[in-house]
Short mmCIF file of C-alpha atoms in Angstrom, two decimals:
data_model
loop_
_atom_site.label_atom_id
_atom_site.label_comp_id
_atom_site.label_asym_id
_atom_site.label_seq_id
_atom_site.Cartn_x
_atom_site.Cartn_y
_atom_site.Cartn_z
CA MET I 1 35.39 104.53 40.55
CA GLN I 2 36.86 106.85 43.18
CA PRO I 3 35.97 110.36 42.48
CA ILE I 4 38.85 112.78 42.36
CA LEU I 5 37.16 115.47 44.20
CA LYS I 6 34.62 114.77 46.79
CA LEU I 7 32.92 117.62 48.92
CA ALA I 8 30.52 116.34 51.74
CA ALA I 9 28.24 118.73 53.42
CA VAL I 10 30.86 121.46 53.24
CA SER I 11 30.02 124.85 54.84
CA LYS I 12 32.13 127.94 55.25
CA SER I 13 31.39 131.48 56.58
CA TYR I 14 33.52 134.66 56.80
CA GLY I 15 32.09 136.12 60.01
CA ARG I 16 28.44 136.19 59.77
CA LYS I 17 28.39 135.79 56.07
CA ALA I 18 27.84 132.24 54.95
CA ALA I 19 29.93 131.66 51.83
CA LEU I 20 29.08 127.93 51.28
CA GLN I 21 26.18 126.07 52.91
CA ASP I 22 26.06 122.29 53.00
CA VAL I 23 27.53 121.68 49.57
CA THR I 24 28.03 118.06 48.55
CA LEU I 25 29.61 117.56 45.30
CA GLU I 26 31.73 114.70 43.46
CA ALA I 27 33.84 114.91 40.23
CA ALA I 28 35.10 112.00 38.60
CA PRO I 29 38.30 111.51 36.35
CA GLY I 30 38.07 112.56 32.65
CA ARG I 31 35.28 115.09 33.29
CA ILE I 32 35.37 118.89 32.73
CA VAL I 33 33.15 120.29 35.22
CA GLY I 34 31.65 123.93 34.98
CA LEU I 35 31.11 125.59 38.36
CA LEU I 36 28.76 128.27 37.47
CA GLY I 37 27.32 131.32 39.47
CA SER I 38 27.17 134.88 39.56
CA ASN I 39 29.73 137.22 41.36
CA GLY I 40 29.86 136.26 45.06
CA SER I 41 27.95 133.19 44.88
CA GLY I 42 30.76 131.09 46.66
CA LYS I 43 32.64 129.69 43.60
CA THR I 44 36.03 130.87 44.75
CA THR I 45 35.68 129.70 48.29
CA LEU I 46 34.63 126.27 46.87
CA MET I 47 37.84 126.32 44.75
CA LYS I 48 39.99 127.51 47.77
CA ILE I 49 38.72 124.76 49.83
CA ALA I 50 39.37 122.12 47.07
CA ALA I 51 42.79 123.52 46.55
CA GLY I 52 43.60 123.12 50.30
CA LEU I 53 43.96 126.96 50.89
CA LEU I 54 40.89 127.06 53.18
CA ARG I 55 39.57 124.52 55.73
CA PRO I 56 35.74 124.23 55.72
CA ASP I 57 33.95 125.10 58.94
CA ALA I 58 31.88 121.83 58.57
CA GLY I 59 31.86 118.84 56.36
CA SER I 60 34.70 117.36 54.46
CA ALA I 61 36.71 118.02 51.27
CA GLU I 62 38.89 115.40 49.80
CA ILE I 63 41.06 114.84 46.77
CA CYS I 64 41.40 111.31 45.68
CA GLY I 65 40.35 110.06 49.08
CA VAL I 66 42.83 112.46 51.06
CA PRO I 67 41.67 115.36 53.05
CA ALA I 68 42.41 118.62 51.23
CA GLY I 69 45.43 120.30 52.65
CA ARG I 70 49.23 120.17 52.28
CA ALA I 71 49.24 116.58 51.19
CA THR I 72 46.79 117.27 48.20
CA LYS I 73 48.45 120.43 46.98
CA ALA I 74 50.95 118.12 45.17
CA ALA I 75 47.91 116.67 43.27
CA THR I 76 46.09 119.76 42.81
CA ALA I 77 46.77 122.46 40.22
CA PHE I 78 44.93 125.59 41.06
CA MET I 79 44.85 128.62 38.81
CA PRO I 80 43.21 131.50 41.08
CA ASP I 81 41.90 134.64 39.89
CA HIS I 82 45.26 136.38 41.14
CA PRO I 83 48.67 135.59 39.54
CA LEU I 84 50.53 132.60 40.46
CA THR I 85 53.67 134.52 39.50
CA GLU I 86 55.71 137.23 41.23
CA PRO I 87 56.38 140.65 39.99
CA TRP I 88 60.15 140.20 39.85
CA MET I 89 59.85 137.00 37.54
CA ARG I 90 60.38 136.64 33.82
CA VAL I 91 58.41 133.86 32.12
CA ARG I 92 61.33 131.45 32.31
CA ASP I 93 61.75 132.22 36.14
CA ALA I 94 57.98 131.40 36.58
CA VAL I 95 58.65 128.06 34.73
CA ALA I 96 61.81 127.32 36.72
CA PHE I 97 59.71 128.03 40.08
CA PHE I 98 56.97 125.54 39.03
CA ALA I 99 59.48 123.00 38.13
CA ASP I 100 61.43 123.40 41.15
CA PHE I 101 58.43 122.71 43.50
CA TYR I 102 56.07 120.33 41.64
CA ALA I 103 57.26 116.87 40.88
CA ASP I 104 54.35 116.60 38.32
CA PHE I 105 55.58 119.64 36.41
CA ASP I 106 56.17 118.85 32.55
CA ARG I 107 58.80 121.08 31.25
CA SER I 108 58.36 119.98 27.64
CA LYS I 109 54.73 120.52 27.85
CA ALA I 110 55.34 123.97 29.32
CA LYS I 111 57.73 124.78 26.46
CA GLU I 112 55.03 123.62 23.97
CA MET I 113 52.30 125.59 25.53
CA LEU I 114 54.52 128.86 25.78
CA GLY I 115 54.88 128.46 22.06
CA PHE I 116 51.10 127.81 21.55
CA MET I 117 50.29 130.76 23.68
CA GLN I 118 52.86 133.03 22.02
CA LEU I 119 54.75 133.71 25.18
CA ASN I 120 58.39 134.60 25.05
CA GLU I 121 60.42 133.06 28.05
CA ARG I 122 62.57 136.42 28.40
CA ASP I 123 59.44 138.57 28.81
CA LYS I 124 58.94 140.13 32.26
CA VAL I 125 55.86 139.08 34.01
CA SER I 126 55.05 142.64 35.31
CA THR I 127 55.13 143.94 31.42
CA LEU I 128 52.63 141.29 30.20
CA SER I 129 49.14 142.42 29.38
CA LYS I 130 46.05 140.88 31.09
CA GLY I 131 45.30 138.44 28.54
CA MET I 132 49.06 137.31 28.14
CA ASN I 133 49.23 137.10 31.88
CA GLU I 134 46.14 134.68 31.85
CA ARG I 135 47.88 132.72 29.14
CA LEU I 136 50.97 132.35 31.28
CA GLN I 137 48.86 131.40 34.38
CA LEU I 138 47.13 128.66 32.37
CA THR I 139 50.37 127.38 30.93
CA LEU I 140 51.99 127.02 34.45
CA THR I 141 48.82 125.31 35.69
CA LEU I 142 48.23 123.05 32.83
CA SER I 143 51.83 121.98 32.37
CA ARG I 144 51.47 119.95 35.71
CA ASN I 145 50.28 116.44 35.34
CA ALA I 146 47.87 116.98 38.25
CA ARG I 147 44.92 114.83 39.18
CA LEU I 148 42.64 117.69 39.75
CA TYR I 149 42.75 121.17 37.86
CA LEU I 150 40.83 124.01 39.32
CA LEU I 151 40.63 127.10 37.00
CA ASP I 152 39.02 130.04 38.61
CA GLU I 153 37.59 132.53 36.14
CA PRO I 154 40.22 131.79 33.57
CA ILE I 155 38.63 133.91 30.91
CA GLY I 156 37.65 136.82 32.95
CA GLY I 157 38.79 140.09 31.79
CA VAL I 158 40.36 138.84 28.57
CA ASP I 159 39.42 140.04 24.98
CA PRO I 160 37.40 137.40 22.75
CA VAL I 161 40.69 136.47 20.78
CA ALA I 162 42.53 135.46 23.88
CA ARG I 163 39.31 133.72 25.10
CA GLU I 164 39.45 131.38 22.37
CA ILE I 165 43.04 130.63 22.72
CA ILE I 166 42.62 129.89 26.32
CA LEU I 167 39.56 127.62 25.75
CA ASP I 168 41.53 125.77 22.93
CA ALA I 169 44.70 125.30 25.27
CA ILE I 170 42.38 124.03 28.08
CA VAL I 171 40.91 121.36 25.80
CA GLN I 172 44.24 120.58 24.20
CA TYR I 173 46.45 120.41 27.15
CA TYR I 174 44.59 119.03 30.05
CA ASN I 175 45.25 115.62 31.34
CA GLU I 176 42.34 113.39 30.38
CA ASP I 177 42.99 111.06 33.31
CA SER I 178 42.29 114.09 35.60
CA CYS I 179 39.44 116.10 36.44
CA LEU I 180 39.11 119.77 35.52
CA VAL I 181 36.73 122.15 37.39
CA ILE I 182 36.24 125.68 35.74
CA SER I 183 34.58 128.34 37.55
CA THR I 184 32.90 131.31 35.62
CA HIS I 185 29.97 133.50 35.27
CA LEU I 186 30.82 133.92 31.29
CA VAL I 187 28.82 130.74 30.49
CA ALA I 188 28.15 131.46 26.79
CA ASP I 189 31.81 131.58 25.92
CA ILE I 190 32.87 128.34 27.57
CA GLU I 191 29.67 126.14 27.51
CA ARG I 192 30.99 124.11 24.69
CA ILE I 193 33.71 122.40 26.62
CA PHE I 194 31.72 121.24 29.70
CA ASP I 195 30.77 117.64 30.23
CA LYS I 196 28.85 118.55 33.60
CA VAL I 197 27.74 121.70 35.23
CA VAL I 198 27.26 122.83 38.84
CA PHE I 199 25.08 125.80 39.59
CA ILE I 200 25.87 127.60 42.74
CA LYS I 201 23.78 130.48 44.33
CA ASN I 202 24.27 132.28 47.63
CA GLY I 203 26.57 129.52 48.71
CA ARG I 204 24.19 126.78 47.91
CA LEU I 205 24.53 124.14 45.22
CA ILE I 206 21.20 124.44 43.33
CA LEU I 207 21.84 122.36 40.17
CA HIS I 208 24.25 119.59 39.47
CA GLU I 209 23.79 117.68 36.07
CA GLU I 210 25.39 116.41 33.01
CA VAL I 211 25.22 118.72 30.12
CA GLU I 212 23.67 116.16 27.86
CA GLU I 213 21.17 115.16 30.43
CA MET I 214 20.20 118.81 30.84
CA ARG I 215 19.59 119.25 27.06
CA LEU I 216 17.45 116.09 26.90
CA LYS I 217 15.51 116.80 30.14
CA ARG I 218 15.02 120.52 29.88
CA GLY I 219 15.40 121.12 26.29
CA LYS I 220 17.58 123.99 26.92
CA GLY I 221 21.35 124.42 26.81
CA VAL I 222 23.61 125.43 29.74
CA THR I 223 23.42 129.34 28.82
CA ASP I 224 19.50 129.31 28.74
CA THR I 225 19.22 127.25 31.75
CA PHE I 226 21.85 129.61 33.65
CA LYS I 227 19.91 132.66 32.51
CA GLU I 228 16.55 131.06 33.73
CA VAL I 229 18.12 130.00 37.14
CA TYR I 230 19.78 133.24 37.89
CA ALA I 231 16.88 135.56 36.67
CA GLU I 232 14.76 134.18 39.48
CA MET H 1 63.44 124.91 52.11
CA ILE H 2 66.80 125.67 50.26
CA LYS H 3 64.76 126.04 47.19
CA LEU H 4 62.36 128.49 48.81
CA LEU H 5 65.31 130.44 50.18
CA LYS H 6 66.69 130.65 46.54
CA TYR H 7 63.49 132.33 45.53
CA ASP H 8 63.48 134.59 48.64
CA TRP H 9 66.91 135.65 47.49
CA LYS H 10 65.89 136.15 43.85
CA ARG H 11 62.84 138.17 44.97
CA ASN H 12 65.13 140.58 46.98
CA SER H 13 68.45 140.36 45.13
CA VAL H 14 68.21 143.68 43.39
CA THR H 15 67.24 145.36 46.47
CA LEU H 16 69.94 143.79 48.60
CA ILE H 17 72.80 144.17 45.86
CA MET H 18 71.68 147.81 45.57
CA ALA H 19 71.65 148.36 49.37
CA PHE H 20 75.12 146.59 49.51
CA VAL H 21 76.57 149.17 47.02
CA ILE H 22 75.05 152.23 48.92
CA ILE H 23 76.47 151.05 52.18
CA VAL H 24 80.01 150.55 50.59
CA LEU H 25 79.77 154.04 48.95
CA ILE H 26 78.56 155.88 52.07
CA GLN H 27 81.06 154.20 54.25
CA ALA H 28 83.96 154.90 51.72
CA VAL H 29 82.94 158.50 51.27
CA PHE H 30 82.53 158.97 55.22
CA THR H 31 85.79 157.26 56.11
CA GLY H 32 87.62 159.01 53.35
CA ALA H 33 86.25 162.47 54.26
CA GLY H 34 87.17 161.76 57.86
CA LYS H 35 90.70 160.92 56.82
CA ALA H 36 91.14 163.88 54.44
CA ASN H 37 89.71 166.43 57.03
CA GLY H 38 91.55 165.00 60.06
CA TRP H 39 88.40 164.27 61.88
CA ASP H 40 88.50 162.70 65.29
CA PRO H 41 88.83 158.93 64.61
CA ASN H 42 86.72 158.18 67.58
CA GLY H 43 83.71 160.14 65.88
CA VAL H 44 84.43 158.66 62.47
CA TYR H 45 84.35 155.14 63.84
CA ALA H 46 81.17 155.71 65.86
CA GLY H 47 79.57 156.91 62.70
CA MET H 48 80.63 153.97 60.84
CA VAL H 49 79.15 151.65 63.51
CA VAL H 50 75.91 153.43 63.48
CA PHE H 51 75.64 152.96 59.74
CA TYR H 52 76.20 149.21 60.06
CA GLY H 53 73.69 149.07 62.77
CA MET H 54 71.09 150.82 60.65
CA ALA H 55 71.98 148.45 57.65
CA ALA H 56 71.37 145.53 60.07
CA PHE H 57 68.08 146.94 61.14
CA LEU H 58 66.96 147.55 57.41
CA THR H 59 67.59 143.81 56.78
CA PHE H 60 65.14 143.06 59.53
CA LEU H 61 62.59 145.11 57.77
CA LEU H 62 63.32 143.44 54.56
CA ALA H 63 62.96 139.91 56.05
CA PHE H 64 59.56 140.86 57.52
CA GLN H 65 58.44 142.33 54.40
CA THR H 66 59.54 139.09 52.51
CA TYR H 67 57.56 137.11 55.04
CA HIS H 68 54.45 139.39 54.49
CA SER H 69 54.74 138.92 50.74
CA ASN H 70 55.03 135.34 51.08
CA ILE H 71 51.99 134.83 52.95
CA LYS H 72 50.02 136.96 50.56
CA SER H 73 51.17 135.16 47.43
CA TYR H 74 49.47 132.28 45.81
CA SER H 75 52.63 131.17 44.41
CA ARG H 76 53.95 130.36 47.84
CA ARG H 77 50.61 129.45 49.77
CA LEU H 78 49.92 126.68 47.14
CA LEU H 79 53.23 124.96 47.43
CA PRO H 80 53.17 121.44 48.79
CA VAL H 81 55.68 122.40 51.68
CA PRO H 82 54.91 122.99 55.33
CA SER H 83 53.53 126.41 55.81
CA VAL H 84 56.17 127.30 58.41
CA TYR H 85 58.97 127.24 55.81
CA LEU H 86 57.37 130.49 54.50
CA ALA H 87 58.55 132.07 57.94
CA VAL H 88 61.78 130.18 58.32
CA THR H 89 63.21 131.27 54.81
CA PRO H 90 63.13 134.81 55.38
CA PHE H 91 64.83 134.35 58.77
CA LEU H 92 67.54 132.48 57.20
CA LEU H 93 67.83 135.33 54.58
CA LEU H 94 68.03 137.56 57.43
CA LEU H 95 70.91 135.64 58.99
CA ALA H 96 72.85 135.61 55.59
CA CYS H 97 72.41 139.35 55.20
CA HIS H 98 73.72 139.90 58.73
CA ALA H 99 76.64 137.56 58.01
CA ALA H 100 77.34 139.73 54.93
CA VAL H 101 76.99 143.06 56.99
CA GLY H 102 79.54 141.46 59.65
CA ILE H 103 82.13 140.57 57.02
CA LEU H 104 81.86 144.00 55.53
CA PHE H 105 82.21 145.49 58.98
CA ILE H 106 85.38 143.39 59.81
CA ALA H 107 86.97 144.31 56.49
CA HIS H 108 86.20 148.10 56.98
CA ASP H 109 87.41 147.87 60.67
CA MET H 110 90.76 146.37 59.42
CA LEU H 111 91.13 149.13 56.73
CA PHE H 112 90.09 151.81 59.28
CA ARG H 113 92.80 150.78 61.71
CA SER H 114 95.46 150.78 59.11
CA LEU H 115 94.24 154.06 57.53
CA PHE H 116 93.97 156.02 60.79
CA GLY H 117 96.71 153.97 62.58
CA TRP H 118 94.17 153.62 65.47
CA GLY H 119 94.05 150.72 67.91
CA ARG H 120 90.72 151.01 69.76
CA SER H 121 88.08 149.50 67.48
CA LEU H 122 85.70 146.73 68.47
CA ILE H 123 87.87 144.08 66.80
CA ASP H 124 90.77 145.26 68.85
CA LEU H 125 88.64 145.09 72.11
CA MET H 126 87.39 141.67 71.09
CA ALA H 127 90.80 140.42 70.42
CA GLU H 128 91.98 141.73 73.65
CA HIS H 129 89.13 140.75 76.04
CA VAL H 130 87.10 137.99 74.42
CA GLY H 131 88.00 134.33 73.93
CA ALA H 132 86.82 131.94 71.41
CA ALA H 133 84.06 130.59 73.79
CA GLN H 134 82.94 134.00 74.69
CA ALA H 135 82.85 135.01 70.95
CA ALA H 136 80.71 131.98 70.29
CA GLY H 137 78.38 132.87 73.14
CA ILE H 138 77.88 136.43 71.74
CA ALA H 139 77.34 134.93 68.37
CA ALA H 140 74.74 132.33 69.61
CA THR H 141 72.96 135.28 71.70
CA TYR H 142 72.90 137.46 68.63
CA VAL H 143 71.24 134.72 66.40
CA TRP H 144 69.01 133.71 69.33
CA ASN H 145 67.76 137.19 69.95
CA ALA H 146 67.26 137.67 66.22
CA ALA H 147 65.01 134.44 66.14
CA VAL H 148 62.98 135.51 69.20
CA THR H 149 62.37 138.94 67.62
CA SER H 150 61.65 137.64 64.26
CA ALA H 151 59.06 134.97 65.78
CA VAL H 152 57.22 137.74 67.55
CA VAL H 153 57.11 139.95 64.43
CA MET H 154 56.18 137.17 62.14
CA PHE H 155 53.45 135.96 64.43
CA SER H 156 52.00 139.45 64.56
CA ILE H 157 52.17 139.77 60.85
CA THR H 158 50.30 136.61 60.56
CA MET H 159 47.75 137.68 63.07
CA SER H 160 47.15 140.88 61.12
CA ARG H 161 46.35 138.69 58.01
CA THR H 162 43.48 137.02 59.75
CA VAL H 163 41.36 140.03 59.62
CA GLU H 164 40.64 142.21 56.52
CA GLY H 165 41.66 145.90 56.24
CA LYS H 166 42.75 148.31 59.01
CA GLY H 167 41.19 145.90 61.76
CA GLY H 168 43.87 143.44 60.89
CA THR H 169 46.56 146.06 60.81
CA TRP H 170 45.57 147.15 64.44
CA LEU H 171 45.44 143.55 65.59
CA GLY H 172 48.85 142.86 64.19
CA LEU H 173 50.27 145.99 66.17
CA LEU H 174 48.34 145.02 69.31
CA THR H 175 49.79 141.45 69.25
CA ALA H 176 53.34 142.77 68.76
CA ILE H 177 53.05 145.20 71.61
CA ILE H 178 51.43 142.53 73.98
CA LEU H 179 54.17 140.01 73.13
CA PHE H 180 57.05 142.42 73.29
CA THR H 181 55.84 143.42 76.82
CA ALA H 182 54.56 140.29 78.20
CA VAL H 183 57.34 138.04 77.27
CA PRO H 184 60.10 139.96 79.24
CA TRP H 185 57.72 140.58 82.15
CA LEU H 186 56.85 136.92 82.50
CA GLU H 187 60.66 136.19 82.29
CA GLY H 188 61.17 138.56 85.31
CA VAL H 189 58.39 136.91 87.28
CA ILE H 190 59.50 133.42 86.64
CA PHE H 191 63.38 134.05 86.79
CA PRO H 192 63.71 137.12 89.12
CA VAL H 193 67.01 138.91 89.41
CA LEU H 194 68.98 137.06 92.16
CA SER H 195 71.87 139.44 92.28
CA GLU H 196 72.61 142.97 91.33
CA THR H 197 76.04 141.97 90.12
CA HIS H 198 75.01 139.82 87.28
CA ALA H 199 72.84 139.87 84.37
CA GLN H 200 72.02 137.51 81.50
CA ILE H 201 71.25 138.02 77.84
CA GLY H 202 70.79 135.04 75.95
CA PHE H 203 73.79 132.69 76.32
CA ILE H 204 75.95 135.33 78.07
CA THR H 205 75.97 136.07 81.70
CA PHE H 206 77.58 139.63 82.79
CA PHE H 207 79.27 139.40 86.27
CA ALA H 208 80.26 142.82 87.60
CA ASN H 209 82.64 143.37 90.46
CA ALA H 210 80.09 145.48 92.48
CA PRO H 211 76.60 147.01 91.83
CA GLY H 212 76.89 149.65 89.31
CA SER H 213 80.44 148.80 88.32
CA THR H 214 81.40 149.32 84.70
CA GLU H 215 83.86 146.35 84.79
CA PHE H 216 82.46 142.99 84.34
CA GLU H 217 83.26 139.49 83.42
CA LEU H 218 81.65 137.91 80.43
CA VAL H 219 80.78 134.20 80.87
CA PRO H 220 79.24 132.19 78.11
CA PHE H 221 76.91 129.22 78.23
CA LYS H 222 76.62 129.25 81.97
CA PRO H 223 74.21 126.28 82.65
CA ILE H 224 72.36 127.68 85.71
CA HIS H 225 70.77 130.43 83.60
CA PHE H 226 69.47 128.32 80.88
CA GLY H 227 65.96 128.50 82.30
CA VAL H 228 65.48 131.90 80.72
CA VAL H 229 66.56 130.60 77.17
CA LEU H 230 64.36 127.51 77.65
CA PHE H 231 61.45 129.75 78.49
CA GLU H 232 62.11 131.84 75.35
CA ALA H 233 62.46 128.57 73.33
CA ALA H 234 59.07 127.61 74.55
CA VAL H 235 57.71 130.97 73.57
CA VAL H 236 59.37 130.69 70.24
CA ALA H 237 58.07 127.08 69.65
CA ALA H 238 54.61 128.38 70.49
CA LEU H 239 54.83 131.22 68.04
CA VAL H 240 56.00 129.07 65.30
CA TRP H 241 53.14 126.50 65.92
CA GLY H 242 50.82 129.50 66.04
CA ILE H 243 52.19 130.84 62.70
CA ALA H 244 51.67 127.27 61.01
CA TYR H 245 48.20 126.99 62.51
CA LEU H 246 47.16 130.48 61.36
CA LEU H 247 48.47 129.96 57.80
CA ASP H 248 46.79 126.58 57.44
CA ARG H 249 43.49 127.60 58.69
CA LYS H 250 42.97 131.32 59.24
CA THR H 251 45.19 133.59 57.22
CA LYS H 252 43.41 135.34 54.36
CA LEU H 253 44.70 135.24 50.83
#
């Protein structure tokens, strides 16, 4: 089966600082992949390369066999750690914006998700709390029927109640024929939804394993393995 | 692209509508005060033209601010559209704003003439001395110069976003200064002035009767001078390509 996301020997530097070094990774359809690492480990850079926002200095990034770039943006739904909306928008404007530009945007799914997330279409984006804003960004991202979903720190900075709602929404609404990559350093809260985890440290991929395999082989869950790896 | 233009308009609509109302109010008060106090129509008219000029200048700033916001926004950078559209739509918005300011100016000019019983406005001069072809030449030159200026400024803004922090700001300023200096200088080197009695701006050539004369003939679309326009077209094409290249590969978010 052709992987949805394929990174081959990807490297990226910002000036002298190496953000990613020789990263090779594949992610297949129907999988929820956890991209785990501490702050500054290279998670966001990897996400941006997969989203077609950055070009690698070396190596290649492909989405469904197509080099990541403008062509793959139509098949990739990226929720960055900054808003996908604009301050002048109301919730309904944000939905209309996505519907206008993304052919795979599902308005009925968006409407259902807005209800689930307790968001009001008439609310101004600039007046939403951090947690409500995260819910809106997630609604916009998951309402697309994309091949690849990239969620960068979707539960960062939100309260535990909002976290649960966001995680439930991810599991309930993501398209199962697609691949979902979630980057986070809040491993304990989100561990339950991963099929596979990728650990990244100082721009290098240091572990790449199925969650079940990890439990069988190491006798530890993702959180404990994460603590062990990053305590070193 | 039309959809992007729609969202550029929505982003700026409150500012633009407020600015439009303020211009109308200022001009109404200024013209009304001039009429009520018996001010010299020449002075009142000059003030009115200056206000419209300032309004046109401010729309340039708004268009460049819109472009700057576009290239910083995930909402725009993630769209599956050519990157260069992020620059083209603020330019189209700029042209639409200038058209609106132009229409307001013409309406005000007509009102001014009837109110002051005055027949020396720009519209009068145009009607007297400028034919349809010349008017088209002036309009084309206006749009062309706006395009060249926009390409230079937007390229400089894009350059400024390739480096983080103050370094980026200085890089953008330096790029703008170099381009605004080097392009006219190169034009002068490649297309030297052959005669002191004619000069070209865009699609218009001015032919004077003698050096230093204030009387001149205005000739539009004169083919022998299109080398300058072609040179500027090449510069704009290179800058637009540069904008797309930088947005795709170098510009930070």
